[in-house]
Amino acid sequence: MSQITSREIRLASRPKGIPTADNFTLAQTELEPLPEQQVLVRNLFMSVDPYMRGRMNEGKSYVPPFELGQPLEGGAVGEVIESRAKGFKPGDAVVSNYGWREYFIASPKELHPVSREIQPLSVWLGALGMTGLTAWAGLQLVEVKAGDVIYISGAAGAVGNVAGQLAKLRGCRVLGSAGSAEKVRFLRAECGFDSAFNYKAGPVREQLKLAAPDGIDVYFDNVGGGTLEAALSTLRVHGRIIACGGISGYNEEKPRPGPSNLMNMVAKRLTMKGLIVLDWLHRRGEFEKEVGGYFRSGKLKNKETVVNGIEQATGAFIGLFQGQNVGKMVVKVA
Ligand SMILES: NC(=O)c1ccc[n+]([C@@H]2O[C@H](COP(=O)([O-])OP(=O)(O)OC[C@H]3O[C@@H](n4cnc5c(N)ncnc54)[C@H](OP(=O)(O)O)[C@@H]3O)[C@@H](O)[C@H]2O)c1
């Protein structure tokens, strides 16, 4: 195969506060000839995710930080262009962690084959991908069951809207909050939420109280901060919290003090469980079977916001912190 030139996004500097375009560069690289036992892949779609903000900081978390001057990483779905490894052939669709670039070479163990029959292929980054798995795992983590009243923040985003749809399928009463009237309409009309409100339109605690006068059993936390405080006040005795994310604090330069009403944990004997989706990868088959079934039968929607071109990827990433996406934010690379 002739020499392949691939464009990729690199981390130029570590963001302070909200990332800006200056923190990234679009660079070009030449791929080496394909070695034995390796596979050449062209990315079709790549994912931008809030957790990537944490990897742009210095210092170790549950995943190592991105390196300055190196391409970023993240979820992507692509097609095999050439294979020198058993089990892969040109045209196969694969999910990898080699996002933020047009082409890459990887070993089979770094590739997760997915069906091309399910379209668009970007669904493997959303409802049937990492964010869908996070939603599914979160509900398992605190054993969400029929009859539970569950409140989901960041509800119109990738994790939130799938968590809400799955909770509905499990027989829960589902409440959600999001940052615009359009998103609230989407939650009610398209995702089947029983109630939804715009957290920017008034205090969360008051809006949540109106939506759930008798309290909530489960809180699926995607945002942290004041919303977590409101949920702590609204949870019933023996309520459960899925600690999934805290996007309201990801761009803070200093950690914010914790909830002022944490004593609710004691008084109401609450349980709060942390979730890291990487711990659930061994359950991916089970998840794909169940949620893929809902998707194929039309019981679950994959909502996405698609941005075109790798050169728009950093804008799409920054847009996550401005609420520019409804559903999963994906970038169409090819
Ligand atoms: N624990 C894990 O393994 C795991 C895995 C995946 C994701 N997560 C976490 O789950 C959460 C959702 O991730 P996602 O991929 O589904 O992203 P997403 O919700 O699709 O996108 C981010 C959304 O967050 C909202 N947002 C932005 N700034 C906010 C702020 N200051 N306060 C409140 N909301 C804000 C925006 O919606 P609005 O317009 O509604 O504000 C935006 O659309 C994130 O916290 C992420 O880190 C955790």
Coordinates of C-alpha atoms and ligand atoms in Angstrom, one line a residue:
M1 CA 0.0 0.0 0.0
S2 CA 1.3 3.5 -0.8
Q3 CA 2.4 5.8 2.0
I4 CA -0.4 7.2 4.0
T5 CA -0.5 10.7 5.4
S6 CA -2.8 11.1 8.4
R7 CA -3.9 14.3 10.2
E8 CA -4.1 14.2 14.0
I9 CA -4.9 16.5 16.9
R10 CA -2.1 17.0 19.5
L11 CA -2.1 18.6 22.9
A12 CA -0.1 21.8 22.5
S13 CA -0.5 23.1 26.1
R14 CA -2.4 22.2 29.2
P15 CA -5.7 24.2 29.5
K16 CA -6.3 26.5 32.5
G17 CA -10.0 26.6 33.0
I18 CA -12.1 26.1 29.9
P19 CA -10.0 24.8 27.1
T20 CA -9.4 27.0 24.0
A21 CA -8.3 26.3 20.4
D22 CA -4.8 27.4 21.3
N23 CA -4.4 24.3 23.6
F24 CA -4.4 22.1 20.5
T25 CA -2.6 21.7 17.1
L26 CA -3.7 19.9 13.9
A27 CA -0.6 18.1 12.6
Q28 CA 0.2 15.7 9.9
T29 CA 2.1 12.4 10.2
E30 CA 3.3 9.7 7.7
L31 CA 2.4 6.2 8.7
E32 CA 5.1 3.5 8.6
P33 CA 4.5 0.4 6.3
L34 CA 2.2 -2.0 7.9
P35 CA 4.1 -4.5 10.1
E36 CA 3.2 -8.2 10.5
Q37 CA 0.3 -9.0 12.9
Q38 CA -0.9 -5.4 12.6
V39 CA -4.0 -3.7 11.1
L40 CA -4.3 -0.4 9.3
V41 CA -7.6 1.4 10.2
R42 CA -9.2 4.6 8.8
N43 CA -11.4 6.3 11.3
L44 CA -14.9 7.2 10.3
F45 CA -16.2 8.7 13.5
M46 CA -14.4 9.8 16.7
S47 CA -15.8 10.6 20.1
V48 CA -15.2 13.7 22.2
D49 CA -16.0 13.2 25.9
P50 CA -15.9 15.3 29.1
Y51 CA -13.5 12.9 30.9
M52 CA -10.8 13.9 28.3
R53 CA -10.6 17.3 30.1
G54 CA -9.2 15.5 33.2
R55 CA -6.5 13.9 31.0
M56 CA -5.4 17.3 29.8
N57 CA -4.2 18.2 33.3
E58 CA -0.9 17.1 34.7
G59 CA -0.9 14.4 37.3
K60 CA -2.2 10.9 37.6
S61 CA -5.9 10.0 37.9
Y62 CA -7.5 6.7 37.0
V63 CA -6.0 7.1 33.5
P64 CA -2.6 8.7 32.8
P65 CA -2.5 12.4 31.6
F66 CA -2.2 13.1 27.8
E67 CA 1.3 14.0 26.9
L68 CA 2.2 17.4 25.5
G69 CA 3.1 17.4 21.8
Q70 CA 1.5 13.9 21.3
P71 CA -1.8 13.0 19.7
L72 CA -4.8 12.8 22.0
E73 CA -6.6 9.5 22.4
G74 CA -10.2 8.5 22.7
G75 CA -13.0 6.3 21.4
A76 CA -13.3 6.0 17.6
V77 CA -15.0 3.7 15.1
G78 CA -13.2 3.0 11.8
E79 CA -12.9 0.5 9.0
V80 CA -10.0 -1.8 8.3
I81 CA -8.1 -0.7 5.2
E82 CA -5.4 -3.4 5.3
S83 CA -4.7 -6.3 7.6
R84 CA -1.7 -8.4 8.2
A85 CA -3.3 -10.0 11.3
K86 CA -5.6 -13.0 11.5
G87 CA -9.3 -12.3 12.1
F88 CA -9.4 -8.9 10.4
K89 CA -10.0 -8.0 6.7
P90 CA -10.5 -4.8 4.7
G91 CA -14.0 -3.3 5.3
D92 CA -14.4 -4.7 8.9
A93 CA -15.7 -2.1 11.3
V94 CA -13.7 -1.7 14.6
V95 CA -13.9 0.4 17.7
S96 CA -10.6 1.5 19.2
N97 CA -9.1 4.1 21.5
Y98 CA -7.2 5.7 18.6
G99 CA -9.5 8.7 18.1
W100 CA -8.3 12.2 17.3
R101 CA -6.6 11.0 14.0
E102 CA -7.5 9.9 10.5
Y103 CA -5.6 6.7 10.2
F104 CA -3.7 4.4 12.6
I105 CA -1.9 1.1 12.9
A106 CA -2.9 -1.2 15.8
S107 CA -2.6 -4.8 17.0
P108 CA -5.8 -7.0 17.1
K109 CA -6.0 -6.8 20.9
E110 CA -6.5 -3.0 20.6
L111 CA -9.5 -3.4 18.3
H112 CA -13.1 -4.3 19.1
P113 CA -14.9 -5.7 16.1
V114 CA -18.5 -4.4 15.7
S115 CA -21.3 -5.1 13.3
R116 CA -21.7 -3.0 10.2
E117 CA -25.3 -4.0 10.0
I118 CA -26.1 -1.4 12.7
Q119 CA -26.1 2.1 11.2
P120 CA -25.0 4.7 11.6
L121 CA -21.7 3.2 12.8
S122 CA -21.3 6.1 15.3
V123 CA -23.9 4.3 17.4
W124 CA -20.9 2.3 18.6
L125 CA -19.6 5.4 20.3
G126 CA -23.0 6.4 21.8
A127 CA -25.9 4.2 22.9
L128 CA -24.0 1.0 22.1
G129 CA -20.6 2.4 23.0
M130 CA -18.7 3.6 26.0
T131 CA -21.4 6.1 27.1
G132 CA -24.2 3.6 26.7
L133 CA -22.2 1.1 28.7
T134 CA -21.7 3.7 31.4
A135 CA -25.5 4.4 31.6
W136 CA -26.2 0.6 31.8
A137 CA -23.5 0.0 34.4
G138 CA -24.7 2.8 36.5
L139 CA -28.2 1.4 36.8
Q140 CA -26.7 -2.1 37.7
L141 CA -24.3 -0.5 40.3
V142 CA -27.1 0.6 42.6
E143 CA -29.7 -2.1 41.4
V144 CA -32.2 0.2 39.9
K145 CA -35.6 -1.6 39.8
A146 CA -39.2 -1.1 38.7
G147 CA -41.0 1.5 40.8
D148 CA -37.9 3.5 41.7
V149 CA -38.0 7.3 41.2
I150 CA -34.7 8.2 39.5
Y151 CA -33.4 11.7 38.9
I152 CA -30.7 12.1 36.2
S153 CA -28.6 15.3 35.8
G154 CA -26.9 16.0 32.5
A155 CA -29.9 14.1 31.2
A156 CA -29.9 15.2 27.6
G157 CA -26.2 14.2 27.1
A158 CA -24.8 10.9 26.0
V159 CA -24.8 9.0 29.3
G160 CA -27.9 10.8 30.6
N161 CA -30.4 10.2 27.8
V162 CA -29.5 6.5 27.6
A163 CA -29.7 6.1 31.4
G164 CA -33.2 7.6 31.3
Q165 CA -34.4 5.5 28.5
L166 CA -33.1 2.3 30.1
A167 CA -34.6 3.3 33.5
K168 CA -38.0 3.8 31.7
L169 CA -37.6 0.3 30.2
R170 CA -37.0 -1.1 33.7
G171 CA -40.2 0.5 35.0
C172 CA -38.9 3.5 36.9
R173 CA -40.4 7.0 37.1
V174 CA -37.7 9.1 35.4
L175 CA -36.9 12.7 36.0
G176 CA -34.2 14.7 34.3
S177 CA -32.5 18.1 34.1
A178 CA -30.7 19.8 31.3
G179 CA -29.6 23.2 30.2
S180 CA -32.1 24.4 27.7
A181 CA -35.8 24.3 26.8
E182 CA -35.0 22.4 23.6
K183 CA -33.3 19.7 25.7
V184 CA -36.1 19.5 28.1
R185 CA -38.5 19.0 25.2
F186 CA -36.2 16.2 23.8
L187 CA -36.2 14.4 27.2
R188 CA -40.0 14.5 27.5
A189 CA -41.0 14.0 23.9
E190 CA -38.3 11.7 22.5
C191 CA -36.8 9.8 25.5
G192 CA -40.0 9.3 27.5
F193 CA -38.9 11.1 30.7
D194 CA -41.9 11.5 33.0
S195 CA -40.7 15.0 34.0
A196 CA -37.8 17.3 33.0
F197 CA -36.7 20.8 33.8
N198 CA -34.1 23.4 32.8
Y199 CA -31.6 23.7 35.6
K200 CA -30.7 27.2 34.3
A201 CA -34.3 28.4 34.7
G202 CA -34.5 28.3 38.5
P203 CA -33.0 26.7 41.6
V204 CA -32.5 22.9 41.1
R205 CA -33.7 22.1 44.6
E206 CA -37.1 23.8 44.0
Q207 CA -37.6 22.4 40.5
L208 CA -36.7 18.9 41.7
K209 CA -39.1 19.2 44.7
L210 CA -41.9 20.1 42.3
A211 CA -41.1 17.2 40.0
A212 CA -40.8 14.7 42.9
P213 CA -42.8 16.0 45.9
D214 CA -42.4 12.7 47.7
G215 CA -38.6 12.5 47.0
I216 CA -36.4 10.3 44.8
D217 CA -34.9 6.8 45.3
V218 CA -31.9 7.2 43.0
Y219 CA -29.8 10.0 41.8
F220 CA -27.6 9.5 38.7
D221 CA -25.0 12.2 39.1
N222 CA -23.3 13.5 35.9
V223 CA -22.7 17.0 37.0
G224 CA -21.9 17.3 40.8
G225 CA -21.8 20.7 42.5
G226 CA -25.1 22.3 43.5
T227 CA -27.1 19.7 41.7
L228 CA -25.6 17.0 43.9
E229 CA -26.6 19.1 46.9
A230 CA -30.2 19.4 45.7
A231 CA -30.3 15.6 45.2
L232 CA -29.0 14.9 48.7
S233 CA -31.8 17.0 50.1
T234 CA -34.4 15.3 47.9
L235 CA -33.4 11.6 48.3
R236 CA -35.6 9.4 50.5
V237 CA -34.3 7.2 53.3
H238 CA -32.0 4.5 51.9
G239 CA -31.7 6.4 48.7
R240 CA -28.8 5.6 46.3
I241 CA -26.4 7.8 44.3
I242 CA -24.6 6.8 41.2
A243 CA -21.4 9.0 41.2
C244 CA -20.7 9.0 37.5
G245 CA -19.3 12.5 36.8
G246 CA -19.0 16.1 38.0
I247 CA -18.8 18.2 34.8
S248 CA -19.8 21.4 36.6
G249 CA -16.3 21.3 38.2
Y250 CA -14.1 20.0 35.4
N251 CA -12.8 23.4 34.4
E252 CA -12.3 24.7 38.0
E253 CA -8.7 25.6 38.7
K254 CA -9.1 24.7 42.4
P255 CA -11.2 21.9 43.8
R256 CA -14.5 23.2 45.1
P257 CA -15.7 22.4 48.7
G258 CA -18.0 19.4 48.9
P259 CA -21.7 19.5 49.5
S260 CA -22.7 21.5 52.5
N261 CA -25.5 19.0 53.3
L262 CA -23.5 15.8 53.4
M263 CA -25.1 14.9 56.7
N264 CA -28.0 13.7 54.7
M265 CA -25.9 10.6 54.0
V266 CA -26.1 9.8 57.7
A267 CA -29.6 10.9 58.5
K268 CA -31.1 9.1 55.5
R269 CA -28.7 6.2 55.5
L270 CA -27.8 6.9 51.8
T271 CA -25.4 4.9 49.6
M272 CA -23.2 6.6 47.1
K273 CA -21.2 4.4 44.7
G274 CA -18.5 5.6 42.3
L275 CA -18.5 4.3 38.8
I276 CA -15.7 3.9 36.3
V277 CA -16.8 2.3 33.0
L278 CA -13.4 0.6 32.5
D279 CA -14.3 -1.7 35.3
W280 CA -17.3 -2.9 33.2
L281 CA -15.6 -3.8 30.0
H282 CA -15.8 -7.5 30.7
R283 CA -19.6 -7.1 30.7
R284 CA -19.6 -5.5 27.2
G285 CA -21.0 -8.6 25.5
E286 CA -24.0 -8.7 27.8
F287 CA -24.6 -5.0 27.5
E288 CA -24.4 -5.1 23.6
K289 CA -26.8 -8.0 23.6
E290 CA -29.4 -6.3 25.8
V291 CA -29.1 -2.7 24.7
G292 CA -28.4 -3.6 21.0
G293 CA -31.7 -5.5 21.2
Y294 CA -33.6 -2.5 22.4
F295 CA -32.0 -0.4 19.6
R296 CA -32.8 -2.8 16.8
S297 CA -36.4 -3.1 18.0
G298 CA -36.8 0.7 18.2
K299 CA -37.3 0.7 22.0
L300 CA -34.2 2.8 22.5
K301 CA -33.1 5.9 20.5
N302 CA -29.5 6.8 19.7
K303 CA -29.5 10.6 19.7
E304 CA -26.3 12.3 18.5
T305 CA -24.9 15.7 17.5
V306 CA -22.5 15.2 14.5
V307 CA -19.7 17.7 13.7
N308 CA -18.0 17.3 10.4
G309 CA -14.2 17.1 9.9
I310 CA -11.3 16.4 12.2
E311 CA -10.4 20.1 12.0
Q312 CA -13.7 20.7 13.9
A313 CA -12.9 18.2 16.7
T314 CA -11.5 20.6 19.2
G315 CA -14.4 22.9 18.7
A316 CA -16.7 19.9 19.3
F317 CA -14.8 19.0 22.5
I318 CA -15.0 22.6 23.9
G319 CA -18.7 22.7 22.9
L320 CA -19.4 19.9 25.5
F321 CA -18.7 22.5 28.2
Q322 CA -21.1 24.9 26.6
G323 CA -23.9 22.4 26.2
Q324 CA -23.7 22.4 22.4
N325 CA -24.7 18.7 22.1
V326 CA -28.0 16.9 22.4
G327 CA -27.2 13.2 22.9
K328 CA -23.7 12.0 22.0
M329 CA -21.2 14.5 20.5
V330 CA -19.4 12.8 17.7
V331 CA -17.0 14.0 15.0
K332 CA -17.4 12.6 11.4
V333 CA -13.7 12.1 10.4
A334 CA -14.1 10.5 7.0
Ligands
LIG1 N1 -17.5 7.4 35.4 C1 -17.4 7.0 34.1 O1 -16.8 5.9 33.8 C2 -17.9 7.9 33.1 C3 -18.0 7.5 31.7 C4 -18.5 8.4 30.8 C5 -19.0 9.7 31.2 N2 -18.8 10.0 32.5 C6 -19.3 11.3 33.0 O2 -20.6 11.4 32.8 C7 -21.0 12.8 32.5 C8 -21.7 12.9 31.2 O3 -20.8 12.5 30.2 P1 -21.3 12.5 28.7 O4 -20.2 11.8 27.9 O5 -22.7 11.9 28.6 O6 -21.3 14.0 28.3 P2 -22.6 14.8 27.7 O7 -23.6 14.9 28.8 O8 -23.0 14.3 26.4 O9 -22.0 16.3 27.4 C9 -21.7 17.2 28.4 C10 -23.0 17.9 28.8 O10 -22.7 18.4 30.1 C11 -23.5 19.6 30.4 N3 -22.8 20.6 31.1 C12 -21.7 21.3 30.6 N4 -21.2 22.1 31.5 C13 -22.1 22.0 32.6 C14 -22.1 22.6 33.9 N5 -21.2 23.5 34.3 N6 -23.1 22.2 34.7 C15 -24.0 21.3 34.4 N7 -24.0 20.6 33.2 C16 -23.0 21.0 32.3 C17 -24.0 20.1 29.0 O11 -25.4 19.9 28.9 P3 -26.4 21.0 29.4 O12 -26.8 21.8 28.2 O13 -27.5 20.2 30.0 O14 -25.7 21.8 30.4 C18 -23.3 19.2 28.0 O15 -24.0 18.9 26.9 C19 -19.7 13.6 32.6 O16 -19.5 14.1 33.9 C20 -18.6 12.5 32.3 O17 -17.4 12.8 32.8 C21 -18.3 9.2 33.4

